[in-house]
Amino acid sequence: MTAKGTARRRAATGAIAGFLLRMARESVRSQSNTQVGMAETMGVDLATWQGWESGRRPLANVKAGMVLDIRRRLLALGADSCVLRMLDAAMDADRIISATTHPEEIRRHPLADWVHTRDTAHMIAWALNGTTPPALISRSTQSRRGPVAKAPLLSAPDRNTFFSRLRDAADSAVREGEDGLLLHRQALYLCSYDRATEASSWVGHALHARRDLIAARGWTPHWATARSTATALVRLGDSQPLLDFIDRAMVDDDTAETANLNYWAYWLGAIREPQANDGFMRERPTDWEPVRLLRGLANGLHQAPGYVDLYVHSLWALLTSHRWLPLADRELADQIALRTARLLDHDRISVRSRRELSAVAYVLRENRT
Protein backbone atom coordinates (compact mmCIF):
# COMPACT_ATOMS: atom_id res chain seq x y z
CA MET A 1 0.00 0.00 0.00
CA THR A 2 1.29 3.48 -0.87
CA ALA A 3 1.89 6.13 1.76
CA LYS A 4 -1.03 8.12 0.35
CA GLY A 5 -3.32 5.10 0.57
CA THR A 6 -2.22 4.41 4.11
CA ALA A 7 -2.92 8.01 5.14
CA ARG A 8 -6.40 7.92 3.61
CA ARG A 9 -7.18 4.62 5.33
CA ARG A 10 -6.08 5.88 8.72
CA ALA A 11 -7.99 9.12 8.32
CA ALA A 12 -11.23 7.14 8.05
CA THR A 13 -10.72 4.76 10.97
CA GLY A 14 -11.57 7.19 13.77
CA ALA A 15 -13.19 10.08 11.93
CA ILE A 16 -16.62 9.97 13.60
CA ALA A 17 -15.38 9.87 17.19
CA GLY A 18 -12.77 12.48 16.29
CA PHE A 19 -15.42 14.79 14.88
CA LEU A 20 -17.46 14.43 18.09
CA LEU A 21 -14.37 15.14 20.17
CA ARG A 22 -13.93 18.36 18.23
CA MET A 23 -17.58 19.26 18.86
CA ALA A 24 -17.12 18.57 22.56
CA ARG A 25 -13.99 20.74 22.70
CA GLU A 26 -15.68 23.62 20.87
CA SER A 27 -18.68 23.45 23.23
CA VAL A 28 -16.39 24.40 26.13
CA ARG A 29 -16.82 28.11 26.84
CA SER A 30 -13.32 29.04 27.90
CA GLN A 31 -9.97 29.88 26.39
CA SER A 32 -8.99 26.22 26.58
CA ASN A 33 -11.40 25.31 23.79
CA THR A 34 -8.66 25.62 21.16
CA GLN A 35 -6.69 22.54 20.15
CA VAL A 36 -3.57 24.01 21.75
CA GLY A 37 -5.39 24.88 24.95
CA MET A 38 -7.14 21.52 25.20
CA ALA A 39 -3.95 19.58 24.58
CA GLU A 40 -2.29 21.49 27.42
CA THR A 41 -5.29 20.95 29.70
CA MET A 42 -5.33 17.21 29.01
CA GLY A 43 -1.56 16.87 29.34
CA VAL A 44 -0.93 15.54 25.81
CA ASP A 45 1.09 16.98 22.96
CA LEU A 46 -0.69 18.95 20.24
CA ALA A 47 -0.03 16.34 17.55
CA THR A 48 -1.77 13.68 19.66
CA TRP A 49 -4.87 15.81 20.19
CA GLN A 50 -4.99 16.76 16.51
CA GLY A 51 -4.63 13.09 15.60
CA TRP A 52 -7.61 12.19 17.78
CA GLU A 53 -9.80 14.89 16.25
CA SER A 54 -8.83 14.06 12.67
CA GLY A 55 -9.30 10.33 13.19
CA ARG A 56 -5.72 9.51 12.26
CA ARG A 57 -5.29 8.27 15.82
CA PRO A 58 -8.63 6.57 16.59
CA LEU A 59 -9.98 7.18 20.07
CA ALA A 60 -11.00 3.52 20.12
CA ASN A 61 -7.30 2.64 20.19
CA VAL A 62 -6.63 4.78 23.25
CA LYS A 63 -6.57 3.04 26.63
CA ALA A 64 -10.04 2.92 28.18
CA GLY A 65 -8.90 4.70 31.33
CA MET A 66 -7.56 7.63 29.36
CA VAL A 67 -10.72 7.97 27.26
CA LEU A 68 -12.76 7.96 30.47
CA ASP A 69 -10.52 10.63 31.96
CA ILE A 70 -10.83 12.81 28.84
CA ARG A 71 -14.61 12.60 28.93
CA ARG A 72 -14.84 13.44 32.61
CA ARG A 73 -12.46 16.37 32.33
CA LEU A 74 -14.33 17.71 29.29
CA LEU A 75 -17.56 17.46 31.25
CA ALA A 76 -15.98 19.33 34.17
CA LEU A 77 -14.90 22.06 31.73
CA GLY A 78 -18.53 22.48 30.64
CA ALA A 79 -18.54 20.46 27.41
CA ASP A 80 -21.92 19.43 25.98
CA SER A 81 -22.95 16.26 27.86
CA CYS A 82 -25.06 14.99 24.96
CA VAL A 83 -22.08 15.12 22.61
CA LEU A 84 -19.93 13.29 25.16
CA ARG A 85 -22.62 10.64 25.64
CA MET A 86 -22.52 9.83 21.92
CA LEU A 87 -18.79 9.05 21.92
CA ASP A 88 -19.33 5.32 22.57
CA ALA A 89 -21.69 5.03 19.61
CA ALA A 90 -19.22 7.00 17.47
CA MET A 91 -16.35 4.66 18.35
CA ASP A 92 -18.58 1.66 17.59
CA ALA A 93 -19.49 3.18 14.22
CA ASP A 94 -15.83 3.85 13.43
CA ARG A 95 -15.02 0.23 14.22
CA ILE A 96 -17.80 -1.07 11.96
CA ILE A 97 -16.71 1.14 9.08
CA SER A 98 -13.04 0.25 9.52
CA ALA A 99 -13.78 -3.48 9.78
CA THR A 100 -15.93 -3.33 6.64
CA THR A 101 -13.51 -1.36 4.48
CA HIS A 102 -10.51 -3.44 5.66
CA PRO A 103 -11.85 -6.95 6.41
CA GLU A 104 -8.36 -8.41 6.11
CA GLU A 105 -7.44 -6.72 9.40
CA ILE A 106 -10.10 -8.45 11.51
CA ARG A 107 -10.95 -12.04 12.40
CA ARG A 108 -14.69 -11.52 12.69
CA HIS A 109 -16.92 -8.65 11.61
CA PRO A 110 -18.27 -6.63 14.58
CA LEU A 111 -21.78 -6.77 13.10
CA ALA A 112 -21.67 -10.53 13.75
CA ASP A 113 -20.76 -10.12 17.42
CA TRP A 114 -23.30 -7.71 18.87
CA VAL A 115 -26.64 -6.05 18.15
CA HIS A 116 -25.92 -2.44 17.24
CA THR A 117 -28.07 0.40 18.55
CA ARG A 118 -29.94 3.29 16.97
CA ASP A 119 -27.20 5.71 18.07
CA THR A 120 -24.60 3.59 16.29
CA ALA A 121 -26.75 3.41 13.15
CA HIS A 122 -27.22 7.17 13.21
CA MET A 123 -23.46 7.69 13.52
CA ILE A 124 -22.84 5.43 10.54
CA ALA A 125 -25.48 7.29 8.49
CA TRP A 126 -23.80 10.56 9.46
CA ALA A 127 -20.54 9.37 7.93
CA LEU A 128 -22.19 7.85 4.86
CA ASN A 129 -24.67 10.50 3.76
CA GLY A 130 -24.22 13.46 6.11
CA THR A 131 -27.53 13.02 7.94
CA THR A 132 -27.11 14.61 11.37
CA PRO A 133 -28.15 12.29 14.22
CA PRO A 134 -31.40 13.55 15.84
CA ALA A 135 -29.63 13.87 19.20
CA LEU A 136 -27.15 16.34 17.68
CA ILE A 137 -29.41 18.42 15.43
CA SER A 138 -29.56 21.32 17.88
CA ARG A 139 -25.79 21.25 18.31
CA SER A 140 -23.60 23.10 15.84
CA THR A 141 -19.90 23.29 15.23
CA GLN A 142 -18.10 26.53 15.96
CA SER A 143 -18.02 28.90 12.99
CA ARG A 144 -14.51 29.49 11.69
CA ARG A 145 -12.83 31.00 8.68
CA GLY A 146 -12.36 28.88 5.61
CA PRO A 147 -14.07 25.61 4.68
CA VAL A 148 -15.10 23.59 7.72
CA ALA A 149 -16.60 20.09 7.57
CA LYS A 150 -20.19 19.96 8.79
CA ALA A 151 -20.14 16.19 9.24
CA PRO A 152 -17.59 13.35 9.50
CA LEU A 153 -18.47 12.42 5.93
CA LEU A 154 -16.47 9.66 4.26
CA SER A 155 -14.88 10.44 0.91
CA ALA A 156 -16.68 9.09 -2.14
CA PRO A 157 -14.06 6.33 -2.69
CA ASP A 158 -14.25 5.24 0.98
CA ARG A 159 -18.03 5.29 0.88
CA ASN A 160 -18.11 3.18 -2.28
CA THR A 161 -15.66 0.72 -0.74
CA PHE A 162 -17.72 0.50 2.43
CA PHE A 163 -20.96 -0.34 0.64
CA SER A 164 -19.30 -2.72 -1.80
CA ARG A 165 -17.67 -4.73 0.97
CA LEU A 166 -20.77 -4.53 3.16
CA ARG A 167 -22.73 -6.18 0.35
CA ASP A 168 -20.03 -8.85 0.15
CA ALA A 169 -20.34 -9.40 3.90
CA ALA A 170 -24.13 -9.73 3.62
CA ASP A 171 -23.78 -12.27 0.82
CA SER A 172 -21.17 -14.34 2.63
CA ALA A 173 -23.25 -14.32 5.82
CA VAL A 174 -26.11 -16.06 4.01
CA ARG A 175 -23.83 -18.99 3.27
CA GLU A 176 -23.05 -19.35 6.99
CA GLY A 177 -26.64 -20.35 7.79
CA GLU A 178 -27.76 -19.74 11.37
CA ASP A 179 -24.30 -18.48 12.36
CA GLY A 180 -24.59 -15.67 9.84
CA LEU A 181 -28.09 -14.46 10.73
CA LEU A 182 -27.04 -11.44 12.78
CA LEU A 183 -24.35 -10.28 10.37
CA HIS A 184 -26.66 -10.68 7.37
CA ARG A 185 -29.55 -8.85 9.04
CA GLN A 186 -27.48 -5.89 10.19
CA ALA A 187 -25.33 -5.62 7.06
CA LEU A 188 -28.37 -5.72 4.77
CA TYR A 189 -30.10 -3.05 6.84
CA LEU A 190 -27.07 -0.74 6.61
CA CYS A 191 -26.83 -1.40 2.87
CA SER A 192 -30.20 0.34 2.52
CA TYR A 193 -28.42 3.61 3.37
CA ASP A 194 -26.74 3.53 -0.06
CA ARG A 195 -28.52 6.05 -2.25
CA ALA A 196 -26.84 5.08 -5.53
CA THR A 197 -29.34 3.80 -8.11
CA GLU A 198 -27.45 0.61 -8.88
CA ALA A 199 -26.94 -0.13 -5.19
CA SER A 200 -30.62 0.47 -4.43
CA SER A 201 -31.49 -2.14 -7.04
CA TRP A 202 -29.18 -4.67 -5.39
CA VAL A 203 -30.54 -3.92 -1.92
CA GLY A 204 -34.12 -4.06 -3.17
CA HIS A 205 -33.52 -7.45 -4.76
CA ALA A 206 -31.78 -8.79 -1.65
CA LEU A 207 -34.55 -7.55 0.62
CA HIS A 208 -37.37 -8.82 -1.57
CA ALA A 209 -35.67 -12.21 -1.63
CA ARG A 210 -36.38 -12.35 2.12
CA ARG A 211 -40.08 -11.48 1.86
CA ASP A 212 -41.00 -15.06 2.68
CA LEU A 213 -39.84 -14.28 6.22
CA ILE A 214 -42.27 -11.37 6.42
CA ALA A 215 -45.12 -13.64 5.36
CA ALA A 216 -44.57 -15.97 8.35
CA ARG A 217 -47.13 -15.71 11.13
CA GLY A 218 -46.18 -14.95 14.71
CA TRP A 219 -42.82 -15.62 16.28
CA THR A 220 -40.15 -17.54 14.37
CA PRO A 221 -36.36 -17.78 14.84
CA HIS A 222 -36.10 -15.37 11.88
CA TRP A 223 -38.50 -12.81 13.35
CA ALA A 224 -35.85 -10.12 13.90
CA THR A 225 -34.56 -10.56 10.33
CA ALA A 226 -38.11 -10.22 8.99
CA ARG A 227 -38.69 -7.05 11.00
CA SER A 228 -35.40 -5.54 9.90
CA THR A 229 -36.16 -6.45 6.28
CA ALA A 230 -39.59 -4.83 6.40
CA THR A 231 -38.24 -1.61 7.92
CA ALA A 232 -35.38 -1.44 5.41
CA LEU A 233 -37.88 -1.74 2.55
CA VAL A 234 -39.64 1.36 3.88
CA ARG A 235 -36.43 3.29 3.31
CA LEU A 236 -36.58 2.17 -0.33
CA GLY A 237 -40.15 3.47 -0.63
CA ASP A 238 -42.05 0.20 -0.16
CA SER A 239 -44.21 0.42 2.98
CA GLN A 240 -46.58 -2.51 2.34
CA PRO A 241 -44.23 -5.23 3.69
CA LEU A 242 -44.12 -3.44 7.04
CA LEU A 243 -47.91 -3.30 7.22
CA ASP A 244 -48.03 -7.00 6.34
CA PHE A 245 -45.43 -7.78 8.99
CA ILE A 246 -47.40 -5.99 11.69
CA ASP A 247 -50.59 -7.86 10.75
CA ARG A 248 -49.05 -11.31 10.35
CA ALA A 249 -45.97 -11.47 12.55
CA MET A 250 -46.97 -9.34 15.53
CA VAL A 251 -50.68 -9.00 16.13
CA ASP A 252 -52.24 -11.61 18.45
CA ASP A 253 -48.88 -13.26 19.23
CA ASP A 254 -47.62 -12.55 22.74
CA THR A 255 -44.04 -13.65 22.04
CA ALA A 256 -43.81 -11.47 18.93
CA GLU A 257 -45.31 -8.47 20.75
CA THR A 258 -42.78 -8.95 23.56
CA ALA A 259 -39.96 -9.22 20.99
CA ASN A 260 -41.06 -6.00 19.34
CA LEU A 261 -41.05 -4.03 22.60
CA ASN A 262 -37.69 -5.53 23.57
CA TYR A 263 -36.31 -4.64 20.14
CA TRP A 264 -37.48 -1.05 20.58
CA ALA A 265 -36.21 -0.91 24.16
CA TYR A 266 -32.71 -1.85 23.03
CA TRP A 267 -32.81 0.33 19.90
CA LEU A 268 -33.99 3.37 21.84
CA GLY A 269 -31.67 2.91 24.81
CA ALA A 270 -34.19 1.65 27.38
CA ILE A 271 -32.08 -1.52 27.63
CA ARG A 272 -28.58 -0.40 28.54
CA GLU A 273 -26.66 -3.67 28.44
CA PRO A 274 -25.03 -4.71 25.12
CA GLN A 275 -26.61 -7.76 23.51
CA ALA A 276 -24.58 -10.42 21.71
CA ASN A 277 -27.45 -11.66 19.52
CA ASP A 278 -31.18 -11.32 18.88
CA GLY A 279 -32.14 -13.95 21.45
CA PHE A 280 -32.90 -11.36 24.14
CA MET A 281 -35.94 -10.15 22.18
CA ARG A 282 -38.18 -13.06 23.01
CA GLU A 283 -37.52 -12.93 26.76
CA ARG A 284 -39.95 -11.24 29.10
CA PRO A 285 -38.71 -7.70 29.87
CA THR A 286 -37.17 -7.42 33.31
CA ASP A 287 -34.64 -4.61 33.19
CA TRP A 288 -35.69 -2.03 30.62
CA GLU A 289 -36.97 1.46 31.37
CA PRO A 290 -40.60 1.82 30.18
CA VAL A 291 -40.71 5.63 30.50
CA ARG A 292 -37.59 5.97 28.33
CA LEU A 293 -39.16 3.60 25.81
CA LEU A 294 -42.40 5.60 25.85
CA ARG A 295 -40.46 8.81 25.17
CA GLY A 296 -38.60 7.23 22.26
CA LEU A 297 -41.78 5.92 20.65
CA ALA A 298 -43.49 9.29 21.12
CA ASN A 299 -40.61 11.09 19.38
CA GLY A 300 -40.77 8.62 16.52
CA LEU A 301 -44.37 9.50 15.77
CA HIS A 302 -43.25 12.74 14.14
CA GLN A 303 -39.55 12.14 13.47
CA ALA A 304 -40.05 9.08 11.24
CA PRO A 305 -43.36 9.42 9.34
CA GLY A 306 -42.54 6.48 7.06
CA TYR A 307 -42.66 4.15 10.05
CA VAL A 308 -45.74 5.66 11.69
CA ASP A 309 -47.74 2.40 11.65
CA LEU A 310 -44.97 0.53 13.47
CA TYR A 311 -44.60 3.33 16.02
CA VAL A 312 -48.36 3.48 16.57
CA HIS A 313 -48.70 -0.27 17.06
CA SER A 314 -45.74 -0.35 19.44
CA LEU A 315 -47.06 2.62 21.41
CA TRP A 316 -50.44 0.90 21.67
CA ALA A 317 -48.83 -2.36 22.85
CA LEU A 318 -46.75 -0.53 25.48
CA LEU A 319 -49.58 1.57 26.89
CA THR A 320 -52.16 -1.21 26.96
CA SER A 321 -49.74 -3.43 28.88
CA HIS A 322 -48.44 -0.61 31.14
CA ARG A 323 -51.54 1.53 31.63
CA TRP A 324 -49.89 3.42 34.50
CA LEU A 325 -47.22 4.97 32.26
CA PRO A 326 -49.08 8.26 31.57
CA LEU A 327 -48.99 8.90 35.33
CA ALA A 328 -45.18 8.56 35.39
CA ASP A 329 -44.64 11.56 33.11
CA ARG A 330 -47.70 13.78 32.69
CA GLU A 331 -45.94 16.25 30.40
CA LEU A 332 -44.94 13.44 28.05
CA ALA A 333 -48.49 12.05 28.19
CA ASP A 334 -49.82 15.47 27.15
CA GLN A 335 -47.40 15.55 24.21
CA ILE A 336 -48.50 12.10 23.08
CA ALA A 337 -52.15 13.08 23.37
CA LEU A 338 -51.53 16.09 21.13
CA ARG A 339 -49.65 14.04 18.52
CA THR A 340 -52.30 11.32 18.65
CA ALA A 341 -55.06 13.87 17.98
CA ARG A 342 -53.13 15.28 15.01
CA LEU A 343 -52.59 11.84 13.50
CA LEU A 344 -56.26 10.97 13.88
CA ASP A 345 -57.12 14.11 11.92
CA HIS A 346 -55.19 12.78 8.90
CA ASP A 347 -56.26 10.02 6.55
CA ARG A 348 -52.72 8.80 5.82
CA ILE A 349 -52.65 6.11 8.48
CA SER A 350 -53.94 2.57 8.19
CA VAL A 351 -57.26 1.37 9.56
CA ARG A 352 -55.39 -0.60 12.23
CA SER A 353 -53.36 2.45 13.27
CA ARG A 354 -56.49 4.56 13.53
CA ARG A 355 -58.11 1.98 15.80
CA GLU A 356 -54.97 1.64 17.94
CA LEU A 357 -54.52 5.41 18.23
CA SER A 358 -58.08 5.67 19.50
CA ALA A 359 -57.22 3.08 22.16
CA VAL A 360 -54.07 5.05 23.05
CA ALA A 361 -56.14 8.22 23.42
CA TYR A 362 -58.50 6.37 25.77
CA VAL A 363 -55.65 5.11 27.97
CA LEU A 364 -54.23 8.64 28.15
CA ARG A 365 -57.57 10.14 29.16
CA GLU A 366 -58.18 7.38 31.67
CA ASN A 367 -54.89 8.05 33.44
CA ARG A 368 -54.77 11.83 33.29
CA THR A 369 -57.90 12.60 35.25
PDB file of C-alpha atoms in Angstrom, residues 131-270:
ATOM      1  CA  THR A 131     -27.534  13.017   7.941  1.00  0.00           C
ATOM      2  CA  THR A 132     -27.107  14.611  11.365  1.00  0.00           C
ATOM      3  CA  PRO A 133     -28.151  12.286  14.224  1.00  0.00           C
ATOM      4  CA  PRO A 134     -31.398  13.551  15.841  1.00  0.00           C
ATOM      5  CA  ALA A 135     -29.633  13.866  19.203  1.00  0.00           C
ATOM      6  CA  LEU A 136     -27.148  16.343  17.682  1.00  0.00           C
ATOM      7  CA  ILE A 137     -29.406  18.422  15.427  1.00  0.00           C
ATOM      8  CA  SER A 138     -29.560  21.317  17.880  1.00  0.00           C
ATOM      9  CA  ARG A 139     -25.788  21.247  18.307  1.00  0.00           C
ATOM     10  CA  SER A 140     -23.595  23.104  15.836  1.00  0.00           C
ATOM     11  CA  THR A 141     -19.895  23.293  15.226  1.00  0.00           C
ATOM     12  CA  GLN A 142     -18.102  26.532  15.962  1.00  0.00           C
ATOM     13  CA  SER A 143     -18.017  28.895  12.991  1.00  0.00           C
ATOM     14  CA  ARG A 144     -14.508  29.494  11.689  1.00  0.00           C
ATOM     15  CA  ARG A 145     -12.834  31.002   8.683  1.00  0.00           C
ATOM     16  CA  GLY A 146     -12.364  28.881   5.614  1.00  0.00           C
ATOM     17  CA  PRO A 147     -14.066  25.614   4.677  1.00  0.00           C
ATOM     18  CA  VAL A 148     -15.102  23.591   7.717  1.00  0.00           C
ATOM     19  CA  ALA A 149     -16.600  20.087   7.565  1.00  0.00           C
ATOM     20  CA  LYS A 150     -20.195  19.958   8.793  1.00  0.00           C
ATOM     21  CA  ALA A 151     -20.142  16.189   9.237  1.00  0.00           C
ATOM     22  CA  PRO A 152     -17.587  13.354   9.499  1.00  0.00           C
ATOM     23  CA  LEU A 153     -18.466  12.425   5.925  1.00  0.00           C
ATOM     24  CA  LEU A 154     -16.473   9.658   4.260  1.00  0.00           C
ATOM     25  CA  SER A 155     -14.882  10.440   0.912  1.00  0.00           C
ATOM     26  CA  ALA A 156     -16.685   9.085  -2.138  1.00  0.00           C
ATOM     27  CA  PRO A 157     -14.062   6.326  -2.687  1.00  0.00           C
ATOM     28  CA  ASP A 158     -14.246   5.240   0.979  1.00  0.00           C
ATOM     29  CA  ARG A 159     -18.032   5.292   0.881  1.00  0.00           C
ATOM     30  CA  ASN A 160     -18.114   3.177  -2.277  1.00  0.00           C
ATOM     31  CA  THR A 161     -15.655   0.723  -0.740  1.00  0.00           C
ATOM     32  CA  PHE A 162     -17.723   0.500   2.431  1.00  0.00           C
ATOM     33  CA  PHE A 163     -20.963  -0.336   0.635  1.00  0.00           C
ATOM     34  CA  SER A 164     -19.300  -2.718  -1.796  1.00  0.00           C
ATOM     35  CA  ARG A 165     -17.670  -4.726   0.967  1.00  0.00           C
ATOM     36  CA  LEU A 166     -20.765  -4.533   3.163  1.00  0.00           C
ATOM     37  CA  ARG A 167     -22.734  -6.180   0.352  1.00  0.00           C
ATOM     38  CA  ASP A 168     -20.025  -8.848   0.151  1.00  0.00           C
ATOM     39  CA  ALA A 169     -20.343  -9.398   3.902  1.00  0.00           C
ATOM     40  CA  ALA A 170     -24.133  -9.734   3.624  1.00  0.00           C
ATOM     41  CA  ASP A 171     -23.783 -12.273   0.818  1.00  0.00           C
ATOM     42  CA  SER A 172     -21.167 -14.336   2.633  1.00  0.00           C
ATOM     43  CA  ALA A 173     -23.250 -14.324   5.825  1.00  0.00           C
ATOM     44  CA  VAL A 174     -26.113 -16.055   4.012  1.00  0.00           C
ATOM     45  CA  ARG A 175     -23.830 -18.989   3.265  1.00  0.00           C
ATOM     46  CA  GLU A 176     -23.052 -19.349   6.987  1.00  0.00           C
ATOM     47  CA  GLY A 177     -26.638 -20.347   7.786  1.00  0.00           C
ATOM     48  CA  GLU A 178     -27.763 -19.742  11.370  1.00  0.00           C
ATOM     49  CA  ASP A 179     -24.299 -18.484  12.361  1.00  0.00           C
ATOM     50  CA  GLY A 180     -24.586 -15.669   9.838  1.00  0.00           C
ATOM     51  CA  LEU A 181     -28.089 -14.457  10.730  1.00  0.00           C
ATOM     52  CA  LEU A 182     -27.041 -11.439  12.783  1.00  0.00           C
ATOM     53  CA  LEU A 183     -24.351 -10.279  10.370  1.00  0.00           C
ATOM     54  CA  HIS A 184     -26.660 -10.682   7.373  1.00  0.00           C
ATOM     55  CA  ARG A 185     -29.547  -8.847   9.043  1.00  0.00           C
ATOM     56  CA  GLN A 186     -27.484  -5.890  10.185  1.00  0.00           C
ATOM     57  CA  ALA A 187     -25.332  -5.621   7.055  1.00  0.00           C
ATOM     58  CA  LEU A 188     -28.371  -5.717   4.775  1.00  0.00           C
ATOM     59  CA  TYR A 189     -30.098  -3.046   6.841  1.00  0.00           C
ATOM     60  CA  LEU A 190     -27.069  -0.735   6.612  1.00  0.00           C
ATOM     61  CA  CYS A 191     -26.834  -1.396   2.872  1.00  0.00           C
ATOM     62  CA  SER A 192     -30.202   0.335   2.521  1.00  0.00           C
ATOM     63  CA  TYR A 193     -28.416   3.608   3.370  1.00  0.00           C
ATOM     64  CA  ASP A 194     -26.738   3.527  -0.055  1.00  0.00           C
ATOM     65  CA  ARG A 195     -28.521   6.054  -2.251  1.00  0.00           C
ATOM     66  CA  ALA A 196     -26.841   5.084  -5.527  1.00  0.00           C
ATOM     67  CA  THR A 197     -29.341   3.805  -8.111  1.00  0.00           C
ATOM     68  CA  GLU A 198     -27.449   0.605  -8.875  1.00  0.00           C
ATOM     69  CA  ALA A 199     -26.936  -0.126  -5.190  1.00  0.00           C
ATOM     70  CA  SER A 200     -30.624   0.465  -4.427  1.00  0.00           C
ATOM     71  CA  SER A 201     -31.494  -2.136  -7.036  1.00  0.00           C
ATOM     72  CA  TRP A 202     -29.181  -4.675  -5.386  1.00  0.00           C
ATOM     73  CA  VAL A 203     -30.539  -3.919  -1.924  1.00  0.00           C
ATOM     74  CA  GLY A 204     -34.122  -4.057  -3.169  1.00  0.00           C
ATOM     75  CA  HIS A 205     -33.516  -7.452  -4.757  1.00  0.00           C
ATOM     76  CA  ALA A 206     -31.781  -8.791  -1.648  1.00  0.00           C
ATOM     77  CA  LEU A 207     -34.554  -7.547   0.622  1.00  0.00           C
ATOM     78  CA  HIS A 208     -37.373  -8.818  -1.567  1.00  0.00           C
ATOM     79  CA  ALA A 209     -35.673 -12.213  -1.628  1.00  0.00           C
ATOM     80  CA  ARG A 210     -36.385 -12.354   2.122  1.00  0.00           C
ATOM     81  CA  ARG A 211     -40.081 -11.480   1.857  1.00  0.00           C
ATOM     82  CA  ASP A 212     -40.999 -15.064   2.682  1.00  0.00           C
ATOM     83  CA  LEU A 213     -39.837 -14.277   6.222  1.00  0.00           C
ATOM     84  CA  ILE A 214     -42.265 -11.366   6.422  1.00  0.00           C
ATOM     85  CA  ALA A 215     -45.124 -13.640   5.364  1.00  0.00           C
ATOM     86  CA  ALA A 216     -44.569 -15.966   8.348  1.00  0.00           C
ATOM     87  CA  ARG A 217     -47.127 -15.712  11.127  1.00  0.00           C
ATOM     88  CA  GLY A 218     -46.183 -14.954  14.715  1.00  0.00           C
ATOM     89  CA  TRP A 219     -42.817 -15.618  16.284  1.00  0.00           C
ATOM     90  CA  THR A 220     -40.151 -17.542  14.372  1.00  0.00           C
ATOM     91  CA  PRO A 221     -36.357 -17.779  14.842  1.00  0.00           C
ATOM     92  CA  HIS A 222     -36.104 -15.375  11.884  1.00  0.00           C
ATOM     93  CA  TRP A 223     -38.499 -12.812  13.348  1.00  0.00           C
ATOM     94  CA  ALA A 224     -35.848 -10.120  13.896  1.00  0.00           C
ATOM     95  CA  THR A 225     -34.565 -10.562  10.334  1.00  0.00           C
ATOM     96  CA  ALA A 226     -38.106 -10.222   8.992  1.00  0.00           C
ATOM     97  CA  ARG A 227     -38.688  -7.046  11.003  1.00  0.00           C
ATOM     98  CA  SER A 228     -35.396  -5.540   9.899  1.00  0.00           C
ATOM     99  CA  THR A 229     -36.164  -6.450   6.279  1.00  0.00           C
ATOM    100  CA  ALA A 230     -39.587  -4.828   6.404  1.00  0.00           C
ATOM    101  CA  THR A 231     -38.242  -1.611   7.919  1.00  0.00           C
ATOM    102  CA  ALA A 232     -35.381  -1.441   5.415  1.00  0.00           C
ATOM    103  CA  LEU A 233     -37.875  -1.742   2.551  1.00  0.00           C
ATOM    104  CA  VAL A 234     -39.642   1.359   3.878  1.00  0.00           C
ATOM    105  CA  ARG A 235     -36.426   3.292   3.311  1.00  0.00           C
ATOM    106  CA  LEU A 236     -36.579   2.173  -0.328  1.00  0.00           C
ATOM    107  CA  GLY A 237     -40.147   3.470  -0.631  1.00  0.00           C
ATOM    108  CA  ASP A 238     -42.052   0.198  -0.158  1.00  0.00           C
ATOM    109  CA  SER A 239     -44.214   0.415   2.984  1.00  0.00           C
ATOM    110  CA  GLN A 240     -46.582  -2.509   2.340  1.00  0.00           C
ATOM    111  CA  PRO A 241     -44.229  -5.235   3.688  1.00  0.00           C
ATOM    112  CA  LEU A 242     -44.116  -3.439   7.043  1.00  0.00           C
ATOM    113  CA  LEU A 243     -47.910  -3.296   7.217  1.00  0.00           C
ATOM    114  CA  ASP A 244     -48.033  -7.004   6.339  1.00  0.00           C
ATOM    115  CA  PHE A 245     -45.430  -7.778   8.987  1.00  0.00           C
ATOM    116  CA  ILE A 246     -47.404  -5.993  11.694  1.00  0.00           C
ATOM    117  CA  ASP A 247     -50.590  -7.860  10.753  1.00  0.00           C
ATOM    118  CA  ARG A 248     -49.046 -11.307  10.347  1.00  0.00           C
ATOM    119  CA  ALA A 249     -45.975 -11.475  12.553  1.00  0.00           C
ATOM    120  CA  MET A 250     -46.965  -9.344  15.530  1.00  0.00           C
ATOM    121  CA  VAL A 251     -50.677  -8.997  16.126  1.00  0.00           C
ATOM    122  CA  ASP A 252     -52.236 -11.606  18.452  1.00  0.00           C
ATOM    123  CA  ASP A 253     -48.878 -13.256  19.226  1.00  0.00           C
ATOM    124  CA  ASP A 254     -47.615 -12.547  22.738  1.00  0.00           C
ATOM    125  CA  THR A 255     -44.040 -13.654  22.037  1.00  0.00           C
ATOM    126  CA  ALA A 256     -43.813 -11.470  18.928  1.00  0.00           C
ATOM    127  CA  GLU A 257     -45.306  -8.474  20.748  1.00  0.00           C
ATOM    128  CA  THR A 258     -42.777  -8.947  23.555  1.00  0.00           C
ATOM    129  CA  ALA A 259     -39.964  -9.222  20.994  1.00  0.00           C
ATOM    130  CA  ASN A 260     -41.065  -5.998  19.342  1.00  0.00           C
ATOM    131  CA  LEU A 261     -41.049  -4.031  22.599  1.00  0.00           C
ATOM    132  CA  ASN A 262     -37.688  -5.532  23.567  1.00  0.00           C
ATOM    133  CA  TYR A 263     -36.313  -4.635  20.139  1.00  0.00           C
ATOM    134  CA  TRP A 264     -37.483  -1.046  20.579  1.00  0.00           C
ATOM    135  CA  ALA A 265     -36.206  -0.913  24.161  1.00  0.00           C
ATOM    136  CA  TYR A 266     -32.709  -1.845  23.027  1.00  0.00           C
ATOM    137  CA  TRP A 267     -32.814   0.328  19.900  1.00  0.00           C
ATOM    138  CA  LEU A 268     -33.995   3.370  21.842  1.00  0.00           C
ATOM    139  CA  GLY A 269     -31.668   2.914  24.814  1.00  0.00           C
ATOM    140  CA  ALA A 270     -34.191   1.652  27.377  1.00  0.00           C
TER     141      ALA A 270
END
